[in-house]
Coordinates of C-alpha atoms in Angstrom, one line a residue:
Chain A
X19 CA -6.1 6.8 30.7
X20 CA -9.7 5.6 31.1
X21 CA -11.8 5.2 28.0
X22 CA -13.6 8.4 28.4
X23 CA -10.5 10.5 28.7
X24 CA -8.9 8.5 25.8
X25 CA -11.9 9.1 23.7
X26 CA -11.8 12.8 24.3
X27 CA -8.1 12.9 23.5
X28 CA -8.7 10.9 20.3
X29 CA -11.4 13.3 19.1
X30 CA -9.1 16.3 19.9
X31 CA -6.3 14.7 17.9
X32 CA -8.5 13.7 15.0
X33 CA -9.9 17.3 14.8
X34 CA -6.4 18.8 15.2
X35 CA -4.9 16.6 12.4
X36 CA -7.9 17.3 10.1
X37 CA -7.2 21.0 10.5
X38 CA -3.5 20.6 10.0
X39 CA -4.0 18.4 7.0
X40 CA -6.4 20.9 5.5
X41 CA -3.8 23.7 6.0
X42 CA -1.0 21.6 4.5
X43 CA -3.1 20.6 1.5
X44 CA -4.1 24.2 1.0
X45 CA -0.4 25.2 1.2
X46 CA 0.8 22.4 -1.1
X47 CA -2.0 23.3 -3.6
X48 CA -1.4 27.0 -3.5
X49 CA 0.3 28.9 -6.3
X50 CA 3.3 29.7 -4.1
X51 CA 4.1 26.0 -3.7
X52 CA 2.9 24.1 -6.7
X53 CA 5.5 23.2 -9.3
X54 CA 5.3 24.6 -12.8
X55 CA 5.1 28.3 -12.0
X56 CA 3.2 30.4 -14.5
X57 CA 2.6 27.3 -16.6
X58 CA 0.0 25.7 -14.3
X59 CA -3.4 25.8 -15.9
X60 CA -5.7 27.6 -13.4
X61 CA -8.7 25.4 -14.1
X62 CA -6.7 22.3 -13.3
X63 CA -5.4 23.8 -10.0
X64 CA -9.0 24.8 -9.2
X65 CA -10.2 21.2 -9.8
X66 CA -7.4 19.8 -7.7
X67 CA -8.2 22.1 -4.9
X68 CA -12.0 21.4 -5.2
X69 CA -11.3 17.7 -4.9
X70 CA -8.6 17.7 -2.1
X71 CA -9.8 20.5 0.1
X72 CA -12.8 21.0 2.4
X73 CA -13.7 17.6 3.5
X74 CA -13.4 14.3 5.2
X75 CA -12.2 13.0 8.5
X76 CA -8.7 12.8 7.2
X77 CA -8.3 9.4 8.8
X78 CA -5.3 8.5 6.7
X79 CA -3.2 11.5 7.6
X80 CA -4.3 10.9 11.2
X81 CA -2.9 7.4 11.1
X82 CA 0.4 8.6 9.6
X83 CA 0.8 11.3 12.1
X84 CA -0.3 9.4 15.2
X85 CA 1.9 6.4 14.3
X86 CA 4.9 8.7 13.8
X87 CA 4.1 10.3 17.2
X88 CA 4.4 6.9 18.9
X89 CA 8.1 7.4 18.3
X90 CA 8.2 11.0 19.3
X91 CA 8.3 12.1 15.6
X92 CA 6.3 15.3 15.3
X93 CA 7.9 17.1 12.4
X94 CA 6.3 18.3 9.2
X95 CA 7.3 15.2 7.3
X96 CA 4.5 13.2 8.7
X97 CA 2.0 15.9 7.8
X98 CA 3.3 16.1 4.3
X99 CA 3.2 12.4 3.9
X100 CA -0.4 12.4 5.2
X101 CA -1.4 15.1 2.8
X102 CA 0.2 13.2 -0.1
X103 CA -1.7 10.1 0.9
X104 CA -4.9 12.1 1.1
X105 CA -4.2 13.3 -2.5
X106 CA -4.1 9.6 -3.6
X107 CA -7.3 8.9 -1.7
X108 CA -9.0 12.0 -3.2
X109 CA -7.8 11.2 -6.8
X110 CA -9.2 7.7 -6.4
X111 CA -12.6 9.0 -5.4
X112 CA -12.7 11.3 -8.4
X113 CA -11.9 8.5 -10.9
X114 CA -14.3 6.1 -9.1
X115 CA -17.1 8.6 -9.4
X116 CA -16.7 9.0 -13.2
X117 CA -19.6 8.0 -15.5
X118 CA -17.6 5.0 -16.8
X119 CA -17.3 3.7 -13.2
X120 CA -19.7 4.4 -10.3
X121 CA -21.3 7.3 -12.1
X122 CA -22.0 9.3 -9.0
X123 CA -23.2 12.9 -9.0
X124 CA -22.6 13.6 -5.3
X125 CA -19.7 13.2 -3.0
X126 CA -19.7 14.5 0.6
X127 CA -22.9 16.4 -0.3
X128 CA -21.2 18.3 -3.2
X129 CA -21.3 17.7 -6.9
X130 CA -18.6 15.2 -7.9
X131 CA -15.6 16.6 -9.9
X132 CA -16.9 15.7 -13.3
X133 CA -20.2 17.4 -12.5
X134 CA -18.6 20.5 -11.0
X135 CA -16.1 20.8 -13.9
X136 CA -16.2 18.3 -16.7
X137 CA -15.1 14.7 -17.3
X138 CA -11.8 15.5 -19.0
X139 CA -10.8 17.9 -16.2
X140 CA -11.9 15.4 -13.6
X141 CA -9.7 12.7 -15.1
X142 CA -6.7 15.0 -15.5
X143 CA -7.1 16.5 -12.0
X144 CA -7.0 12.9 -10.7
X145 CA -3.9 12.2 -12.7
X146 CA -2.3 15.4 -11.4
X147 CA -3.1 14.7 -7.8
X148 CA -1.8 11.1 -8.1
X149 CA 1.4 12.4 -9.6
X150 CA 1.8 15.3 -7.2
X151 CA 1.6 12.9 -4.2
X152 CA 4.9 11.3 -5.3
X153 CA 6.4 14.8 -5.8
X154 CA 5.5 15.8 -2.3
X155 CA 6.9 12.6 -0.7
X156 CA 10.1 12.5 -2.8
X157 CA 10.8 16.2 -1.9
X158 CA 13.7 16.5 0.7
X159 CA 11.3 18.7 2.8
X160 CA 9.5 15.5 3.7
X161 CA 12.5 13.8 5.2
X162 CA 16.3 14.6 5.0
X163 CA 17.2 10.9 4.5
X164 CA 16.6 9.9 0.8
X165 CA 16.4 6.2 2.0
X166 CA 13.3 7.1 4.0
X167 CA 11.8 9.1 1.1
X168 CA 12.5 6.2 -1.4
X169 CA 10.9 3.7 0.9
X170 CA 7.8 5.9 1.4
X171 CA 7.5 6.3 -2.4
X172 CA 7.9 2.6 -3.1
X173 CA 5.4 1.5 -0.5
X174 CA 2.9 4.2 -1.6
X175 CA 3.2 3.0 -5.1
X176 CA 2.6 -0.6 -4.0
X177 CA -0.4 0.3 -1.8
X178 CA -2.1 2.4 -4.4
X179 CA -1.3 0.5 -7.6
X180 CA -2.5 -2.7 -9.3
X181 CA -1.8 -4.9 -6.3
X182 CA -3.5 -2.4 -4.0
X183 CA -6.1 0.3 -4.5
X184 CA -6.4 0.4 -8.3
X185 CA -6.6 -3.4 -8.4
X186 CA -9.3 -3.4 -5.7
X187 CA -11.3 -1.0 -7.7
X188 CA -11.1 -3.2 -10.8
X189 CA -12.2 -6.2 -8.7
X190 CA -15.0 -4.1 -7.2
X191 CA -16.3 -3.1 -10.7
X192 CA -16.1 -6.7 -11.8
X193 CA -17.9 -7.9 -8.7
X194 CA -20.9 -5.7 -9.6
X195 CA -21.3 -7.4 -12.9
X196 CA -21.7 -10.8 -11.3
X197 CA -25.1 -12.1 -10.4
X198 CA -24.1 -14.7 -7.8
X199 CA -23.4 -13.8 -4.2
X200 CA -19.8 -12.9 -3.4
X201 CA -17.8 -15.2 -1.1
X202 CA -16.4 -13.9 2.1
X203 CA -12.9 -14.6 0.9
X204 CA -13.4 -12.7 -2.3
X205 CA -14.8 -9.7 -0.4
X206 CA -12.0 -9.7 2.1
X207 CA -9.4 -9.8 -0.6
X208 CA -11.1 -7.0 -2.6
X209 CA -11.5 -4.7 0.5
X210 CA -8.0 -5.3 1.7
X211 CA -6.9 -3.9 -1.7
X212 CA -9.4 -1.2 -2.4
X213 CA -9.5 0.5 1.0
X214 CA -7.3 -1.5 3.3
X215 CA -4.0 -0.9 1.4
X216 CA -4.0 2.8 1.9
X217 CA -5.0 2.6 5.5
X218 CA -2.3 0.1 6.1
X219 CA 0.2 2.3 4.2
X220 CA -0.7 5.2 6.5
X221 CA 0.4 3.2 9.5
X222 CA 3.4 1.8 7.8
X223 CA 4.5 5.3 6.6
X224 CA 4.2 6.5 10.2
X225 CA 6.4 3.6 11.3
X226 CA 9.0 4.4 8.6
X227 CA 9.1 8.1 9.6
X228 CA 9.3 7.2 13.3
X229 CA 12.1 4.7 12.7
X230 CA 10.2 1.7 14.1
X231 CA 12.2 -1.5 14.8
X232 CA 11.3 -4.8 13.2
X233 CA 9.0 -5.9 16.1
X234 CA 7.2 -2.6 16.2
X235 CA 6.8 -2.5 12.4
X236 CA 5.2 -6.0 12.4
X237 CA 2.8 -5.0 15.3
X238 CA 1.9 -1.8 13.5
X239 CA 1.2 -3.6 10.2
X240 CA -1.1 -6.0 12.1
X241 CA -2.8 -2.9 13.6
X242 CA -3.2 -1.2 10.3
X243 CA -4.5 -4.3 8.4
X244 CA -7.1 -5.0 11.1
X245 CA -8.1 -1.4 11.4
X246 CA -8.5 -1.1 7.7
X247 CA -10.6 -4.1 7.4
X248 CA -12.8 -3.0 10.4
X249 CA -13.2 0.4 8.8
X250 CA -14.5 -0.9 5.5
X251 CA -17.0 -3.3 7.2
X252 CA -18.2 -0.4 9.4
X253 CA -18.6 1.7 6.2
X254 CA -20.7 -1.1 4.6
X255 CA -22.8 -1.4 7.8
X256 CA -23.4 2.3 7.8
X257 CA -24.3 2.3 4.2
X258 CA -26.8 -0.5 4.9
X259 CA -28.3 1.3 7.9
X260 CA -27.6 4.9 7.2
X261 CA -29.9 7.5 5.9
X262 CA -29.2 9.7 2.9
X263 CA -28.7 12.9 4.8
X264 CA -26.2 11.6 7.3
X265 CA -23.9 10.2 4.7
X266 CA -24.3 12.7 1.9
X267 CA -24.9 10.0 -0.6
X268 CA -27.7 7.6 -1.5
X269 CA -27.9 5.0 1.2
X270 CA -28.6 1.4 0.4
X271 CA -27.4 1.8 -3.1
X272 CA -24.6 -0.8 -2.6
X273 CA -27.2 -3.6 -2.0
X274 CA -29.0 -2.7 -5.2
X275 CA -25.9 -3.1 -7.2
X276 CA -24.7 -6.5 -5.9
X277 CA -21.7 -4.7 -4.3
X278 CA -19.1 -7.0 -2.8
X279 CA -19.6 -6.3 1.0
X280 CA -19.3 -8.5 4.0
X281 CA -22.8 -7.3 5.0
X282 CA -24.1 -9.0 1.8
X283 CA -21.8 -12.0 2.3
X284 CA -22.4 -12.6 6.0
X285 CA -25.5 -10.7 7.0
X286 CA -25.6 -7.6 9.2
X287 CA -25.1 -9.4 12.6
X288 CA -22.1 -11.4 11.5
X289 CA -20.6 -8.4 9.8
X290 CA -20.9 -6.4 13.1
X291 CA -19.3 -9.2 15.0
X292 CA -16.4 -9.3 12.5
X293 CA -16.0 -5.6 12.7
X294 CA -15.8 -5.7 16.4
X295 CA -13.4 -8.6 16.4
X296 CA -11.1 -6.8 14.0
X297 CA -11.1 -3.7 16.2
X298 CA -10.0 -5.9 19.1
X299 CA -7.3 -7.4 17.0
X300 CA -6.0 -3.9 16.2
X301 CA -5.9 -3.0 19.8
X302 CA -4.2 -6.3 20.7
X303 CA -1.5 -5.6 18.1
X304 CA -0.7 -2.3 19.7
X305 CA -0.2 -4.0 23.0
X306 CA 2.1 -6.6 21.4
X307 CA 4.1 -3.7 19.9
X308 CA 4.8 -2.6 23.5
X309 CA 3.6 1.0 23.0
X310 CA 1.9 1.1 26.3
X311 CA 0.0 4.3 27.2
X312 CA 1.4 6.0 24.1
X313 CA -0.8 3.7 22.0
X314 CA -4.0 5.0 23.6
X315 CA -4.9 7.4 20.8
X316 CA -4.5 4.7 18.1
X317 CA -6.4 2.3 20.2
X318 CA -9.2 4.8 20.4
X319 CA -9.1 5.0 16.6
X320 CA -10.1 1.4 16.6
X321 CA -13.0 2.0 19.0
X322 CA -14.0 5.0 16.9
X323 CA -14.1 2.8 13.8
X324 CA -16.6 0.5 15.5
X325 CA -18.7 3.2 17.1
X326 CA -18.8 6.0 14.5
X327 CA -22.2 6.9 13.1
X328 CA -21.0 8.5 9.8
Chain B
X1 CA 32.6 9.3 -37.3
X2 CA 31.1 10.6 -40.5
X3 CA 27.4 11.3 -40.7
X4 CA 26.7 8.1 -42.6
X5 CA 28.4 5.8 -40.0
X6 CA 26.9 7.8 -37.2
X7 CA 23.5 7.5 -38.7
X8 CA 24.0 3.7 -39.0
X9 CA 25.2 3.5 -35.4
X10 CA 22.2 5.6 -34.2
X11 CA 19.7 3.3 -36.0
X12 CA 21.4 0.2 -34.5
X13 CA 21.2 1.7 -31.0
X14 CA 17.6 2.9 -31.5
X15 CA 16.6 -0.6 -32.6
X16 CA 18.6 -2.2 -29.8
X17 CA 17.1 0.0 -27.1
X18 CA 13.6 -0.5 -28.5
X19 CA 14.0 -4.3 -28.2
X20 CA 15.6 -4.1 -24.7
X21 CA 12.8 -1.8 -23.6
X22 CA 10.2 -4.2 -24.9
X23 CA 11.8 -7.0 -23.0
X24 CA 12.1 -5.0 -19.9
X25 CA 8.4 -3.9 -20.1
X26 CA 7.4 -7.4 -20.7
X27 CA 9.4 -8.5 -17.7
X28 CA 8.1 -5.7 -15.4
X29 CA 4.5 -6.4 -16.5
X30 CA 4.8 -10.2 -16.1
X31 CA 3.2 -12.1 -13.3
X32 CA 6.6 -13.0 -11.9
X33 CA 7.5 -9.4 -11.3
X34 CA 4.4 -7.4 -10.8
X35 CA 3.5 -6.5 -7.2
X36 CA 0.3 -7.9 -5.6
X37 CA 0.8 -11.6 -6.3
X38 CA -2.4 -13.5 -6.7
X39 CA -4.5 -10.4 -6.1
X40 CA -3.8 -8.7 -9.4
X41 CA -6.9 -8.6 -11.5
X42 CA -5.9 -10.4 -14.8
X43 CA -8.0 -8.1 -17.0
X44 CA -6.1 -5.0 -15.6
X45 CA -2.8 -6.7 -16.2
X46 CA -3.9 -7.5 -19.7
X47 CA -4.9 -3.9 -20.4
X48 CA -1.6 -2.6 -19.0
X49 CA 0.3 -5.0 -21.2
X50 CA -1.9 -4.1 -24.2
X51 CA -1.1 -0.5 -23.7
X52 CA 2.6 -0.7 -22.9
X53 CA 3.9 -3.5 -25.1
X54 CA 4.3 -3.9 -28.8
X55 CA 4.9 -0.4 -30.1
X56 CA 6.6 2.8 -30.6
X57 CA 10.1 4.0 -31.3
X58 CA 10.8 4.0 -27.5
X59 CA 12.6 7.4 -28.0
X60 CA 12.3 8.2 -24.3
X61 CA 14.1 5.1 -23.1
X62 CA 16.6 5.6 -25.8
X63 CA 17.4 9.1 -24.5
X64 CA 17.7 7.8 -20.9
X65 CA 20.0 5.0 -21.9
X66 CA 22.2 6.8 -24.4
X67 CA 22.6 9.8 -22.0
X68 CA 23.7 7.4 -19.2
X69 CA 26.0 5.7 -21.6
X70 CA 27.8 9.1 -22.2
X71 CA 29.2 8.4 -18.7
X72 CA 29.9 4.8 -19.2
X73 CA 26.8 3.8 -17.2
X74 CA 25.3 0.7 -19.0
X75 CA 23.6 -1.1 -16.1
X76 CA 20.0 -2.2 -15.9
X77 CA 19.0 0.9 -13.9
X78 CA 18.8 3.1 -17.1
X79 CA 16.7 0.5 -18.8
X80 CA 14.3 0.3 -15.8
X81 CA 14.1 4.1 -15.7
X82 CA 13.4 4.2 -19.4
X83 CA 10.7 1.5 -19.1
X84 CA 9.1 3.4 -16.2
X85 CA 9.1 6.6 -18.3
X86 CA 7.6 4.7 -21.2
X87 CA 4.8 3.6 -18.8
X88 CA 4.1 7.3 -18.1
X89 CA 4.1 8.1 -21.8
X90 CA 1.7 5.2 -22.5
X91 CA -0.7 6.0 -19.7
X92 CA -0.9 9.5 -20.9
X93 CA -1.9 8.3 -24.4
X94 CA -4.6 6.0 -22.9
X95 CA -6.1 8.9 -21.0
X96 CA -5.7 11.4 -23.9
X97 CA -7.5 8.9 -26.2
X98 CA -10.6 8.7 -23.9
X99 CA -14.0 9.8 -25.2
X100 CA -14.0 12.8 -22.8
X101 CA -10.7 14.0 -24.3
X102 CA -9.4 13.3 -27.9
X103 CA -12.0 10.5 -28.4
X104 CA -9.7 8.4 -30.6
X105 CA -10.5 4.9 -31.8
X106 CA -7.1 4.1 -33.2
X107 CA -3.5 4.3 -31.8
X108 CA -0.6 3.0 -33.7
X109 CA -3.0 1.3 -36.0
X110 CA -4.7 -0.7 -33.2
X111 CA -7.9 0.0 -31.3
X112 CA -7.3 2.4 -28.4
X113 CA -7.5 0.9 -24.9
X114 CA -11.1 2.0 -24.2
X115 CA -12.2 0.4 -27.5
X116 CA -10.2 -2.8 -27.0
X117 CA -11.4 -3.1 -23.3
X118 CA -13.8 -0.6 -21.9
X119 CA -13.6 3.0 -20.6
X120 CA -13.3 2.0 -16.9
X121 CA -10.5 -0.5 -17.6
X122 CA -8.7 2.1 -19.7
X123 CA -8.8 4.7 -17.0
X124 CA -7.7 2.3 -14.3
X125 CA -5.0 0.7 -16.5
X126 CA -3.7 4.2 -17.0
X127 CA -3.8 4.9 -13.3
X128 CA -2.0 1.6 -12.6
X129 CA 0.8 2.3 -15.2
X130 CA 1.3 5.8 -13.8
X131 CA 1.6 4.4 -10.3
X132 CA 3.7 1.4 -11.3
X133 CA 6.3 3.7 -12.9
X134 CA 7.1 5.2 -9.5
X135 CA 7.3 1.7 -8.0
X136 CA 9.8 0.7 -10.6
X137 CA 12.0 3.8 -10.1
X138 CA 11.9 3.8 -6.3
X139 CA 12.9 0.1 -6.3
X140 CA 16.5 -0.5 -5.1
X141 CA 17.0 -2.6 -8.3
X142 CA 17.0 0.7 -10.3
X143 CA 19.9 2.2 -8.4
X144 CA 21.7 1.3 -5.1
X145 CA 21.8 4.9 -3.9
X146 CA 18.4 6.1 -2.5
X147 CA 19.4 9.7 -3.2
X148 CA 19.5 8.9 -6.9
X149 CA 16.2 7.1 -6.8
X150 CA 14.6 10.0 -4.9
X151 CA 15.8 12.5 -7.4
X152 CA 14.6 10.3 -10.3
X153 CA 11.2 10.1 -8.6
X154 CA 10.9 13.8 -7.8
X155 CA 11.9 14.9 -11.3
X156 CA 9.6 12.4 -12.9
X157 CA 6.7 13.6 -10.9
X158 CA 7.6 17.2 -11.8
X159 CA 7.9 16.4 -15.5
X160 CA 4.6 14.4 -15.7
X161 CA 2.4 16.4 -13.4
X162 CA 0.4 19.6 -13.4
X163 CA 3.5 21.8 -14.3
X164 CA 4.5 19.3 -17.0
X165 CA 2.7 16.7 -19.1
X166 CA -0.8 16.7 -17.4
X167 CA -0.8 20.5 -17.4
X168 CA 0.1 20.5 -21.1
X169 CA -2.8 18.2 -21.9
X170 CA -5.2 20.6 -20.0
X171 CA -3.8 23.5 -22.0
X172 CA -4.1 21.6 -25.2
X173 CA -7.7 20.7 -24.6
X174 CA -8.5 24.3 -23.7
X175 CA -6.7 25.5 -26.9
X176 CA -9.0 23.4 -29.0
X177 CA -12.0 25.3 -27.6
X178 CA -10.7 28.6 -28.7
X179 CA -11.7 30.0 -32.0
X180 CA -8.8 32.5 -32.5
X181 CA -5.4 31.5 -33.7
X182 CA -2.9 30.4 -31.0
X183 CA 0.2 32.6 -30.5
X184 CA 3.6 31.1 -31.0
X185 CA 4.5 31.7 -27.3
X186 CA 1.4 29.9 -26.1
X187 CA 2.1 26.9 -28.4
X188 CA 5.7 26.7 -27.3
X189 CA 4.7 26.8 -23.6
X190 CA 2.1 24.1 -24.2
X191 CA 4.4 21.8 -26.1
X192 CA 7.2 22.2 -23.7
X193 CA 4.8 20.9 -21.1
X194 CA 2.8 18.3 -23.0
X195 CA 5.6 16.5 -24.8
X196 CA 8.8 18.4 -24.0
X197 CA 8.8 17.7 -20.3
X198 CA 9.1 13.9 -20.6
X199 CA 11.7 14.1 -23.3
X200 CA 13.7 16.5 -21.2
X201 CA 13.3 14.2 -18.2
X202 CA 14.6 11.3 -20.2
X203 CA 17.9 13.2 -20.8
X204 CA 18.0 14.5 -17.2
X205 CA 17.4 11.0 -15.8
X206 CA 20.3 9.7 -17.9
X207 CA 22.5 12.5 -16.5
X208 CA 21.4 11.6 -12.9
X209 CA 22.1 7.9 -13.4
X210 CA 25.5 8.7 -15.1
X211 CA 26.5 11.1 -12.3
X212 CA 26.9 14.2 -14.6
X213 CA 28.6 17.2 -13.1
X214 CA 26.9 20.7 -13.1
X215 CA 28.3 21.8 -16.5
X216 CA 27.4 18.5 -18.1
X217 CA 23.9 18.6 -16.6
X218 CA 23.2 22.1 -17.9
X219 CA 24.4 21.2 -21.4
X220 CA 22.3 18.0 -21.4
X221 CA 19.2 19.9 -20.2
X222 CA 19.7 22.3 -23.1
X223 CA 20.0 19.4 -25.5
X224 CA 16.9 17.7 -24.1
X225 CA 14.8 20.9 -24.2
X226 CA 15.8 21.7 -27.8
X227 CA 15.4 18.1 -28.9
X228 CA 11.9 17.9 -27.3
X229 CA 10.7 21.0 -29.0
X230 CA 12.1 19.9 -32.3
X231 CA 10.5 16.5 -32.0
X232 CA 7.0 18.0 -31.4
X233 CA 7.3 20.4 -34.3
X234 CA 8.4 17.5 -36.5
X235 CA 5.4 15.6 -35.3
X236 CA 3.1 18.4 -36.2
X237 CA 4.7 18.8 -39.6
X238 CA 4.3 15.1 -40.2
X239 CA 0.7 15.3 -39.2
X240 CA 0.1 18.1 -41.6
X241 CA 1.9 16.3 -44.5
X242 CA 1.4 12.7 -43.6
X243 CA -1.0 10.2 -44.9
X244 CA -3.2 8.1 -42.8
X245 CA -1.5 4.8 -43.5
X246 CA 2.0 5.9 -42.6
X247 CA 1.0 7.4 -39.2
X248 CA -1.7 4.9 -38.2
X249 CA -4.1 7.7 -37.3
X250 CA -6.1 10.2 -39.2
X251 CA -3.8 12.8 -40.8
X252 CA -4.7 16.4 -40.9
X253 CA -7.1 16.1 -38.0
X254 CA -5.1 18.6 -35.9
X255 CA -5.8 21.4 -38.3
X256 CA -9.6 20.7 -38.3
X257 CA -9.7 21.0 -34.5
X258 CA -7.8 24.3 -34.1
X259 CA -5.0 22.4 -32.4
X260 CA -2.2 24.5 -31.0
X261 CA 0.7 23.7 -33.3
X262 CA 3.6 25.8 -34.5
X263 CA 2.6 24.8 -38.1
X264 CA -0.7 26.6 -37.5
X265 CA 0.9 29.5 -35.7
X266 CA 3.9 30.0 -38.1
X267 CA 3.1 28.2 -41.3
X268 CA 4.8 25.1 -42.7
X269 CA 8.0 26.7 -43.9
X270 CA 8.7 28.7 -40.8
X271 CA 7.9 25.6 -38.7
X272 CA 10.4 23.5 -40.7
X273 CA 13.0 26.2 -40.1
X274 CA 12.4 26.3 -36.4
X275 CA 12.6 22.5 -36.2
X276 CA 15.9 22.5 -38.0
X277 CA 17.3 25.4 -35.8
X278 CA 16.3 23.5 -32.6
X279 CA 18.0 20.4 -33.8
X280 CA 21.2 22.4 -34.4
X281 CA 20.8 23.9 -30.9
X282 CA 20.6 20.4 -29.5
X283 CA 23.8 19.4 -31.3
X284 CA 25.6 22.5 -30.2
X285 CA 24.6 21.8 -26.6
X286 CA 26.3 18.4 -26.8
X287 CA 29.5 20.1 -28.0
X288 CA 29.3 22.6 -25.2
X289 CA 29.0 19.7 -22.7
X290 CA 32.4 18.4 -23.9
X291 CA 31.2 14.9 -24.8
X292 CA 33.2 14.8 -28.1
X293 CA 32.8 11.7 -30.1
X294 CA 30.8 10.0 -27.4
X295 CA 28.0 12.4 -28.2
X296 CA 27.6 11.2 -31.8
X297 CA 24.6 9.0 -31.2
X298 CA 22.7 11.7 -29.3
X299 CA 23.6 14.2 -32.1
X300 CA 22.2 11.7 -34.6
X301 CA 19.0 11.6 -32.6
X302 CA 18.6 15.3 -33.3
X303 CA 19.2 14.7 -37.0
X304 CA 16.7 11.8 -36.9
X305 CA 14.1 14.1 -35.4
X306 CA 14.4 16.4 -38.3
X307 CA 14.6 13.8 -41.0
X308 CA 12.2 11.1 -39.9
X309 CA 9.2 10.3 -42.1
X310 CA 6.9 8.7 -39.4

């Protein structure tokens, strides 16, 4: 496949997965499916739906699903896992946006959860989404083999907990308090945890669901780690360059806050070079994994990360 | 065993499990054991330890461990499960204490997490404890059979999520806003979710770990549900009667806030009667389960619930 055709195919798949994820989240968060029956507080469900539905590229579910598809695995389990992962991602945004943390009023152009509802509801909707993600993954509907479900749960907890996403958020908040410039090593560590861990998990989860062998798993982990790092640098570059309308949030605000970004640590040019190199590393890892033409969509995801404008 | 000997044995076991739980939590939250290696932010770990260590009767771990012991299961898996459950309980206290919710400065006589640290750290330490609980349970160290681990994860998510504990907290906050008196049915529903679900889970988890058959599981669920309801009523009665020093928090504050309690809905005398009846139901369920003398410690837990002074 040439780049143009591969790019087209990638955009089709990204769009398809975004729609499928939206439907799955809608279904998982509907009153027919949610646990608790009549006891579910409607306002809590409303807040969970507000937070999880109607937005985003759904890159994490995309990576779960496309990685599983490398192995011919196209069942609903990958979509459920992707939706659960998206719940974790969405809960983290809700908690990060709280007044005690980033104190943001807008997210994707809409009022943040604590503005649309209230702070208590936002905190609890976050807690409920985090908890429900494990419910969805541990459910036999996700995979008939409990060993697969257990591994998916364990790795999700590792990726999203104190050694992963939550730990990264703590480091990020601490970094803002510092007056000196952040070292490249510190920024890389922080970003590998705060955003990298969930993107890597997405790829690892697809490998687990697809039954990857050792060599394939290692190659896919390298792909996921490089892609995750490239994605975050690209985000920081966009934030530096971007305008408010395109991003739906105040652009340039990261610089004002002494945010730990590679743009700040290395400068814009060096950050762009590093982003591009990481994307190439991701593509090379797919080649090493021996996925051949089947890897084209994931390779395009790496190009997309570099080239995207929002 | 007569009541006196059974009571002694119960207190010994409660003390023993409290110490074993403290050691297990200390171990699980130590730098040798926690995931994330060098990347764990020390302040986050410190907050997680502050919140999880050094307190409480550890009633939930006690119920996991003693229920598993009914079946001769005395391995470390029950202790790990109990510790994970305690992490969920502790995270919920941290989030409930936040200014946006109950706005409490003291918990067990110590500053609450957001007072001892700060609000952001308290929210994130709660998130990290919630996440780590699933890590601990999904770890093969908890049980060699992934089907058991998956079931423990799924039921924990159900008990602690929107149809359980988190949902109960939402209902509780909403109840405070109402001016009219709460109906008995509404209070029972709310309490079955907010505190009952985790206590019931403790018993169910012990039954899963012990390999209970259908009849035993049903009997134990009845025991757990009745005990959980009795426990909460006892708590509300203590709050009504208690003095500040004994409880380590402001007594009588629930009444001032139009809290949804059975004491408020039924009056103190009727609440006491209901508490005692539920304890008897719990004990009867153990008899129906056919546990005979082995059930004596759990039966004493029901008596303890009725008779405890703090």
